[in-house]
Coordinates of C-alpha atoms in Angstrom, one line a residue:
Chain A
X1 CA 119.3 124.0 118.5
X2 CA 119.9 127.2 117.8
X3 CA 119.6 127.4 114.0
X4 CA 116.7 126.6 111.6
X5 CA 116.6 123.0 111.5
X6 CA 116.9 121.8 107.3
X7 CA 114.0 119.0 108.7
X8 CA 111.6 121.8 109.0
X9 CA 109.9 120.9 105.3
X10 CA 108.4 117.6 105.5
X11 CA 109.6 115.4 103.2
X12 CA 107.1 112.7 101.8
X13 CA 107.7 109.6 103.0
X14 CA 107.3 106.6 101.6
X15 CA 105.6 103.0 102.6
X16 CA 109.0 101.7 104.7
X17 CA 109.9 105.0 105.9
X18 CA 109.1 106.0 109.8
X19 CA 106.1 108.3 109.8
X20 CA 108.1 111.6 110.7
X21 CA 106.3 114.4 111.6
X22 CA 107.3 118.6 111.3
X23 CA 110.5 119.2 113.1
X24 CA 109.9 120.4 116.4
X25 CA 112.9 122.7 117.3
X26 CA 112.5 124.8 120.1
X27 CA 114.0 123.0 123.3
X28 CA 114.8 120.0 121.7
X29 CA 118.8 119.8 122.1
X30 CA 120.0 116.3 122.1
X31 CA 123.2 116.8 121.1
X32 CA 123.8 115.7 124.9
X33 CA 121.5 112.4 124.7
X34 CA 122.9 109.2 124.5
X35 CA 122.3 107.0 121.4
X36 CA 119.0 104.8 122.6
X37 CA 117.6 108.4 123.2
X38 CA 118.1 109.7 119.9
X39 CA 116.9 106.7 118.3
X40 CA 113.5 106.7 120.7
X41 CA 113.2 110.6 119.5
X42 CA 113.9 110.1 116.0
X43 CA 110.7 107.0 115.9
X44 CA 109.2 109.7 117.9
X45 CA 109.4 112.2 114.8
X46 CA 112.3 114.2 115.9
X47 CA 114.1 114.7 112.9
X48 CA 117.1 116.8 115.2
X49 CA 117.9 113.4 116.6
X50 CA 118.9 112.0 113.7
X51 CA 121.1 114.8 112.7
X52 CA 123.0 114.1 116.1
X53 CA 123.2 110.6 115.0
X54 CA 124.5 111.4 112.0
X55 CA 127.1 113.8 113.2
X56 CA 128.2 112.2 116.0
X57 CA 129.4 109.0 114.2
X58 CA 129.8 110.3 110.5
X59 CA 133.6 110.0 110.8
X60 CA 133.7 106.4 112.3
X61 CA 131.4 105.4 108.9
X62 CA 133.6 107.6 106.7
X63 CA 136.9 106.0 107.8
X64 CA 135.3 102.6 107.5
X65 CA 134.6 103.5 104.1
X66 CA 137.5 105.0 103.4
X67 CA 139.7 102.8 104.7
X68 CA 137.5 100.0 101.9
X69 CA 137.9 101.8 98.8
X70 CA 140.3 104.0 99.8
X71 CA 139.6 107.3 97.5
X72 CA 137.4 110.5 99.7
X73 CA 134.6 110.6 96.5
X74 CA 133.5 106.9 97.0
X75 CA 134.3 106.7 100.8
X76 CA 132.0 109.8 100.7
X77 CA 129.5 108.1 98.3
X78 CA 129.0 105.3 100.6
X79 CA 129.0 107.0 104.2
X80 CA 126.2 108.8 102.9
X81 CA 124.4 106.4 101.5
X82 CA 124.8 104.4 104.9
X83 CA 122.9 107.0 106.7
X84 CA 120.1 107.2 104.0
X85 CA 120.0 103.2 104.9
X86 CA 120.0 104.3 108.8
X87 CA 117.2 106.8 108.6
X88 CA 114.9 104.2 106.8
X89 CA 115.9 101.2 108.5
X90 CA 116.0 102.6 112.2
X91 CA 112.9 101.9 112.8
X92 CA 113.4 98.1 112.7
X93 CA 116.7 98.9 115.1
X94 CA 115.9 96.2 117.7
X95 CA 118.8 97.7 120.3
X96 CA 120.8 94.2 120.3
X97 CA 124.2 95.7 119.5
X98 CA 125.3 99.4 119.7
X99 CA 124.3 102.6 117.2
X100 CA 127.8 101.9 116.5
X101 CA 128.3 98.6 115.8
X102 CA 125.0 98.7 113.6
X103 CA 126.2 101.4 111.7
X104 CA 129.6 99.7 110.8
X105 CA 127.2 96.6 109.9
X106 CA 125.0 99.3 107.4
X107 CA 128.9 100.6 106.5
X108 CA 130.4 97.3 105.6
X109 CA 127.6 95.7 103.6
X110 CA 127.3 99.2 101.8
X111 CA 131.5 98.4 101.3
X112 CA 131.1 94.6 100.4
X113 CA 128.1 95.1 97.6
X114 CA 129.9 97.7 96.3
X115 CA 133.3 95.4 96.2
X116 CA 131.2 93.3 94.5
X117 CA 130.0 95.2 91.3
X118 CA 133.6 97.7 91.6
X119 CA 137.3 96.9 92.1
X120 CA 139.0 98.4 94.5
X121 CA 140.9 100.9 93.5
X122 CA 144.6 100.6 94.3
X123 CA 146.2 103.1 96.0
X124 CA 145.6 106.5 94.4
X125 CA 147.1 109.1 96.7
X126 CA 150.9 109.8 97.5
X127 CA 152.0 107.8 100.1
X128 CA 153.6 110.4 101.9
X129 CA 149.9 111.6 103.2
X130 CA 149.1 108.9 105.2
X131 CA 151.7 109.4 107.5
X132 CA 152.6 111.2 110.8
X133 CA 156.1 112.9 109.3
X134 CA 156.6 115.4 112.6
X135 CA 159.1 113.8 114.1
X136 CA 160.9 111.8 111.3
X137 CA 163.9 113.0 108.7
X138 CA 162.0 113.1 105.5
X139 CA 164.5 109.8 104.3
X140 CA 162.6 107.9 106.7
X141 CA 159.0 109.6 106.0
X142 CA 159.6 108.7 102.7
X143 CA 160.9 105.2 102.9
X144 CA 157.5 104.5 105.9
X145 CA 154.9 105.8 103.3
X146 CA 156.3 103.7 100.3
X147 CA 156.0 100.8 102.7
X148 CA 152.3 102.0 104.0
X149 CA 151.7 102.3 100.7
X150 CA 152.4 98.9 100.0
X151 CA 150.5 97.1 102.8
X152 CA 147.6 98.9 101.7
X153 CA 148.0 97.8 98.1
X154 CA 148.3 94.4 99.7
X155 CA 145.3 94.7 102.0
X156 CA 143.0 95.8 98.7
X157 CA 144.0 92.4 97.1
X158 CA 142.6 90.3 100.2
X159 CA 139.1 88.6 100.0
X160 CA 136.5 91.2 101.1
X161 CA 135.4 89.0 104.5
X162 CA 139.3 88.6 105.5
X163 CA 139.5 92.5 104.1
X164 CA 136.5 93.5 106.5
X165 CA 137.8 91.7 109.4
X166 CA 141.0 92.9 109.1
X167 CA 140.0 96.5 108.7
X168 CA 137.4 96.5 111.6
X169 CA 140.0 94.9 114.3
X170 CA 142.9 96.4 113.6
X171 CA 141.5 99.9 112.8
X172 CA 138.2 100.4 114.6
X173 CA 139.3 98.2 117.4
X174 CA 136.6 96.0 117.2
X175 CA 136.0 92.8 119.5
X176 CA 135.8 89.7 117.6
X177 CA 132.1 89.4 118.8
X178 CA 131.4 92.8 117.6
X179 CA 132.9 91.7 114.2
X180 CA 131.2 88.8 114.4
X181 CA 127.7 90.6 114.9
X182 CA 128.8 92.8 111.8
X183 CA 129.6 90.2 109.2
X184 CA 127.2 87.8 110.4
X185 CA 129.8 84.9 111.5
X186 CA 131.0 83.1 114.3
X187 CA 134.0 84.6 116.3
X188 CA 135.4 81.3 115.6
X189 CA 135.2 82.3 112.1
X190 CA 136.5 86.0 112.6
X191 CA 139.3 84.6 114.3
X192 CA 140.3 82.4 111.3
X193 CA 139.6 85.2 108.8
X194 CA 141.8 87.3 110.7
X195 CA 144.3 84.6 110.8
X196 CA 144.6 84.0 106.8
X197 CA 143.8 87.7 105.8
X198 CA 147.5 88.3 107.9
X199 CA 149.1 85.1 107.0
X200 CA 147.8 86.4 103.5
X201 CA 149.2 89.8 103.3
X202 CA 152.8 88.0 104.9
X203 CA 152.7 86.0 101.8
X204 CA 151.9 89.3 100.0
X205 CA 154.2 91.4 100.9
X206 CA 157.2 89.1 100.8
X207 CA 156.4 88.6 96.8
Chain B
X1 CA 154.4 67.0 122.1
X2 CA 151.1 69.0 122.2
X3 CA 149.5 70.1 118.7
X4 CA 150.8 73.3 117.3
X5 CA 148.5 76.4 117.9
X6 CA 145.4 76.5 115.6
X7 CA 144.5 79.9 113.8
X8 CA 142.4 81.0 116.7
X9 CA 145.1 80.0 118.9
X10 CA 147.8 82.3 116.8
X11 CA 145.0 85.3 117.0
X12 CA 144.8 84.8 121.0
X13 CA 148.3 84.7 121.4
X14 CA 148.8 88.0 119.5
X15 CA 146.6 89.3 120.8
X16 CA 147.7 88.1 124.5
X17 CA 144.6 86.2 125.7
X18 CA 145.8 83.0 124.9
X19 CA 145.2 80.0 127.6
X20 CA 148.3 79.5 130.0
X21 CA 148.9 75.7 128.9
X22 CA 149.0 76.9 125.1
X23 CA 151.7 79.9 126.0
X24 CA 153.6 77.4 127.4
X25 CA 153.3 75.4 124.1
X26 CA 154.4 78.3 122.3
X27 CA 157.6 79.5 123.9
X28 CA 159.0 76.2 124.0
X29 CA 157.9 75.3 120.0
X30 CA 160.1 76.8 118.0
X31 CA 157.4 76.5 114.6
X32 CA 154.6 78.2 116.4
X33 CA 156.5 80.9 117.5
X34 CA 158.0 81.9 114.3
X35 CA 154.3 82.1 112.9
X36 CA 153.3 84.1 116.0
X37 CA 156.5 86.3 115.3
X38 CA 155.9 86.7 111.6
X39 CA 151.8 87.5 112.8
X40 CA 153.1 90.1 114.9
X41 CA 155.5 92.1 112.2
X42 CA 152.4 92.0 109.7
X43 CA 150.1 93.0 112.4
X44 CA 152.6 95.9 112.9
X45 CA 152.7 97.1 109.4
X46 CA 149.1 97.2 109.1
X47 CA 148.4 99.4 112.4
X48 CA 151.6 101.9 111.1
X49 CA 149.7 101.9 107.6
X50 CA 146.4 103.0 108.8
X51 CA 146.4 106.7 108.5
X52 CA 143.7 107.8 106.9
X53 CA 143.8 111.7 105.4
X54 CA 141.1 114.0 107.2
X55 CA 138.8 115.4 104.8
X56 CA 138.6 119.0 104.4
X57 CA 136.1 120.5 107.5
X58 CA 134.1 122.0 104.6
X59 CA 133.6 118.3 104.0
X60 CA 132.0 117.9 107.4
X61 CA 130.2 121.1 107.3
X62 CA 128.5 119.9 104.2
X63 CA 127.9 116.0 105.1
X64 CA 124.9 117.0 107.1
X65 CA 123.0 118.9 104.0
X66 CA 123.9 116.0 101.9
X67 CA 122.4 113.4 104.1
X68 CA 119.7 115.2 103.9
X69 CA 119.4 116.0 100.3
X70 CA 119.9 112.3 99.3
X71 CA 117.0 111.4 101.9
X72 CA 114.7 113.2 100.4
X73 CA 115.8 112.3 96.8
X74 CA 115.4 108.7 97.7
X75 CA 111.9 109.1 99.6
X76 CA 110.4 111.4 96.3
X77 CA 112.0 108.5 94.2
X78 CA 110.1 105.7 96.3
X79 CA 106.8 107.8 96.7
X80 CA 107.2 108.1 93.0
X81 CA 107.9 104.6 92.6
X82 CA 109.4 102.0 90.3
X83 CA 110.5 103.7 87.0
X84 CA 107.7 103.2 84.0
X85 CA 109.6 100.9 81.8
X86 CA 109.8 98.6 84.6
X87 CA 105.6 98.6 84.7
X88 CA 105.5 98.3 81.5
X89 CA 108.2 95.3 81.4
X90 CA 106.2 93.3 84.6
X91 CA 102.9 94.5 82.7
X92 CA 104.2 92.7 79.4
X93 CA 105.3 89.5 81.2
X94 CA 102.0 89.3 82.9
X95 CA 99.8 89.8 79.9
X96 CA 102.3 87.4 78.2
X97 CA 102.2 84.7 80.7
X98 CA 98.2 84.7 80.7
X99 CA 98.4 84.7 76.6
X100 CA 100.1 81.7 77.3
X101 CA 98.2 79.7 79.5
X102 CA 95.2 80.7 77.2
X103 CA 96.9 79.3 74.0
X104 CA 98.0 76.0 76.2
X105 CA 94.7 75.6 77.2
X106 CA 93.2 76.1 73.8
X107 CA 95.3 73.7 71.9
X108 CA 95.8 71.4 74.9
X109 CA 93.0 68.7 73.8
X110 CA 94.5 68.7 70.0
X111 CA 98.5 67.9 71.5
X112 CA 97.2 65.2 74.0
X113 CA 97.7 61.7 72.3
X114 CA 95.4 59.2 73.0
X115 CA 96.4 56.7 75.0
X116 CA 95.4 53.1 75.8
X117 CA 93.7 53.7 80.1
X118 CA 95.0 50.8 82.1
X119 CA 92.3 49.4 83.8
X120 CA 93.4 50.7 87.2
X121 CA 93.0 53.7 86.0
X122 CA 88.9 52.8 84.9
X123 CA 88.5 51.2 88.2
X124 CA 90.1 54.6 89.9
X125 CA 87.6 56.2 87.5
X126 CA 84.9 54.4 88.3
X127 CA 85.0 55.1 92.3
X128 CA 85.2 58.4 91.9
X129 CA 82.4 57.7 89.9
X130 CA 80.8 55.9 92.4
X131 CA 81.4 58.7 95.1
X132 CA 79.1 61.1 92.4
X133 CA 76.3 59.2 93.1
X134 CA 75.1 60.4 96.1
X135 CA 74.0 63.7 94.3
X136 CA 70.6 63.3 93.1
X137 CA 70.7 64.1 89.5
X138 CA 73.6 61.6 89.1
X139 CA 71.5 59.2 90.7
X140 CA 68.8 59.7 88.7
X141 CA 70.6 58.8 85.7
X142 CA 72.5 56.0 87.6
X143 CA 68.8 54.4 87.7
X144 CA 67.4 55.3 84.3
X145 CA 71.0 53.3 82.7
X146 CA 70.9 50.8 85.2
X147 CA 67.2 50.0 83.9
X148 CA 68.0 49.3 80.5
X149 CA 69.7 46.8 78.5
X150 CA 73.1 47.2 76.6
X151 CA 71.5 47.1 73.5
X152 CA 69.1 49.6 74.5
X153 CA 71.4 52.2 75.8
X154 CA 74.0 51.5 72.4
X155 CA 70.4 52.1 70.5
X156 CA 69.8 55.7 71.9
X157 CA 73.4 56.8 72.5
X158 CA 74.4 55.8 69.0
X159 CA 71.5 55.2 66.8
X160 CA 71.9 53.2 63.8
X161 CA 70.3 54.4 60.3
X162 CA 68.0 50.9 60.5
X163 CA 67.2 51.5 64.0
X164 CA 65.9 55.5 63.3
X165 CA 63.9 53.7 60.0
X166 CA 62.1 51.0 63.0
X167 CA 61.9 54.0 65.5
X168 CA 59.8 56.1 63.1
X169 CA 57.5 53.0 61.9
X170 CA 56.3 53.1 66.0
X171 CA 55.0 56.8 65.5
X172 CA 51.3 57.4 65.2
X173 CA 49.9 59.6 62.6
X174 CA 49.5 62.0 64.5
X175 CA 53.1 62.1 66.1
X176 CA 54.4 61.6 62.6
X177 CA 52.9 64.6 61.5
X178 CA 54.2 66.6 64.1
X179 CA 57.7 65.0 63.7
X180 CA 57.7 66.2 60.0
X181 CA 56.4 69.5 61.2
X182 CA 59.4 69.7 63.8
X183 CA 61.9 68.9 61.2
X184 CA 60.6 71.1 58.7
X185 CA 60.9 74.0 61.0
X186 CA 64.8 73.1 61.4
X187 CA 65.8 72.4 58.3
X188 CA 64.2 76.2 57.7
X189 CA 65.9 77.5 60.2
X190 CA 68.7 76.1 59.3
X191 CA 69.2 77.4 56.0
X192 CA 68.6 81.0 56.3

């Protein structure tokens, strides 16, 4: 890395936190290191490795958040707030599932406490934003974000499990078992919460 | 007629991984395929409402410093620890519980009524008792009870007036004397 890295001030850390030590720059480049790598360097005290971490899937936990509460401030809010959970809670990674699918676990129980002390905001920005309007006479861009618009109203009203589900399969294209690992269910269960969150937003959008 | 397809079953089949003896239970049902039809247009309006807007690139630029900022936020607030009122609230309730044990302890033998003891409870009593008698002092006094009579043991436990009067005709002069010099000495010591 060619710039000073912001890790090189030690930072305190507390009783649960990993024992990092001074940042150790010079020929330490892992921006090419796969995930198990940059988790073994970070326990190692390689603060660097996190910032790859933290880079590499900051938009994946962003959208996740985003696509929960559905406003930049709070998705931003939470994505951050899931990596200060990642840096301390890393070191009790056990490797079972990917960075990845860890990370969305961190991300959607961020997304569901918060559900549970917040409502969702409803939708807050014009439709038209959300869509891809290059090809598309502006009647029809028009009439396609009013009705994006709308299916996102109706996906805010769903049960946060059904909401989750619905959100991580059809949108991170994530396997049932993957979403299963994440919630904490069966696939048997995902399946059925994917079931009734669309047979719910059917019934939704028809009224 | 088969069963129609279950939830999972509808997910499998829109999603195309749905066992060949169910398929064929869905094209030729007309129910389950008008639930797997309606599945599939909801399905499609979800994935065509999924745009999400990119934040700015500044955004990005500045995600990294803020991770970082909050880290070190939350690790001074931890190394700091909990926030004083809350030491002072778990301080309270501690010092309040013990006042309250001590106070339930101290009036405990006023509130407890007295009660008739059923006599299984004596004869639980008295084994354990029994079991305290292998300890030598207990035993000794097991034997100095055992060897006197009823009246005897009423006589020095709870003395009579008359019985203290025939006590004190059995002294000698001598250990009269010294009696009256003993209680002499208490009842001066008493009332200064």
């Amino acid at each position: 890395m060619g710039r000073t890295s912001p890790w090189s001030t030690r930072v305190t850390t507390a009783r649960s936190m990993p024992v990092v030590t001074p940042a150790r720059t010079s020929g330490d480049d892992y921006t090419a290191a796969d995930d198990r790598t940059l988790i073994e360097a970070f326990r190692a005290g390689h603060r660097e490795a996190f910032d790859v971490i933290v880079s590499r899937h900051q938009r994946q936990v962003y959208q996740v958040c985003y696509r929960f509460v559905r406003n930049h401030e709070d998705a931003a809010d939470l994505a951050q707030d899931v990596f200060v959970r990642a840096f301390k809670g890393l070191k009790n990674f056990k490797g079972d599932s990917a960075l990845s699918t860890w990370l969305y676990r961190v991300g959607v129980n961020a997304c569901l406490n918060r559900a549970a002390v917040k409502r969702p905001l409803t939708e807050p920005l014009e439709p038209s934003r959300h869509v891809d309007d290059r090809s598309d006479d502006p009647f029809h861009v028009v009439a396609r974000g009013e009705k994006a618009a709308v299916v996102r109203r109706a996906i805010a009203q769903l049960p946060p499990k059904q909401r989750a589900t619905l959100l991580l399969r059809v949108y991170q294209d994530l396997s049932h078992e993957e979403i299963a690992g994440i919630l904490g269910s069966s696939v048997g269960a995902v399946k059925a919460n994917f079931f009734h969150a669309l047979g719910n937003l059917k019934r939704l959008l028809q009224s | 007629m088969t069963h129609h397809l279950s939830a999972q079953e509808q997910i499998e089949a829109l999603e195309g991984v749905l066992v060949a003896a169910r398929q064929r239970h869905l094209e030729g049902c007309a129910a389950c395929a008008g639930e797997a039809a309606a599945l599939r247009t909801v399905w499609g309006d979800v994935r065509e409402a999924g745009g999400i807007p990119d934040p700015s690139p500044l955004f990005w630029d500045h995600f990294q410093a803020r991770v970082h900022s909050a880290i070190a936020e939350d690790a001074a607030r931890t190394a700091v620890g909990s926030p004083w009122w809350q030491g002072s609230v778990r301080s309270f309730l501690v010092v309040g519980a013990a006042a309250l044990v001590v106070i339930a302890v101290a009036i405990a033998p006023r509130v407890v009524p007295s009660v008739a003891v059923p006599d299984d409870t004596l004869a639980s009593a008295a084994s354990e008792i029994d079991a305290l008698t292998d300890q030598v002092q207990w035993q000794f006094m097991v034997d100095v009870l055992g060897s006197l009579e009823t009246d005897a043991v009423q006589s020095v436990l709870v003395p009579s007036a008359r019985g203290v009067d025939a006590a004190f005709e059995t002294l000698s002069g001598q250990e009269r004397a010294t009696f009256l010099r003993l209680l002499e000495a208490e009842l001066s010591a008493g009332s200064e």
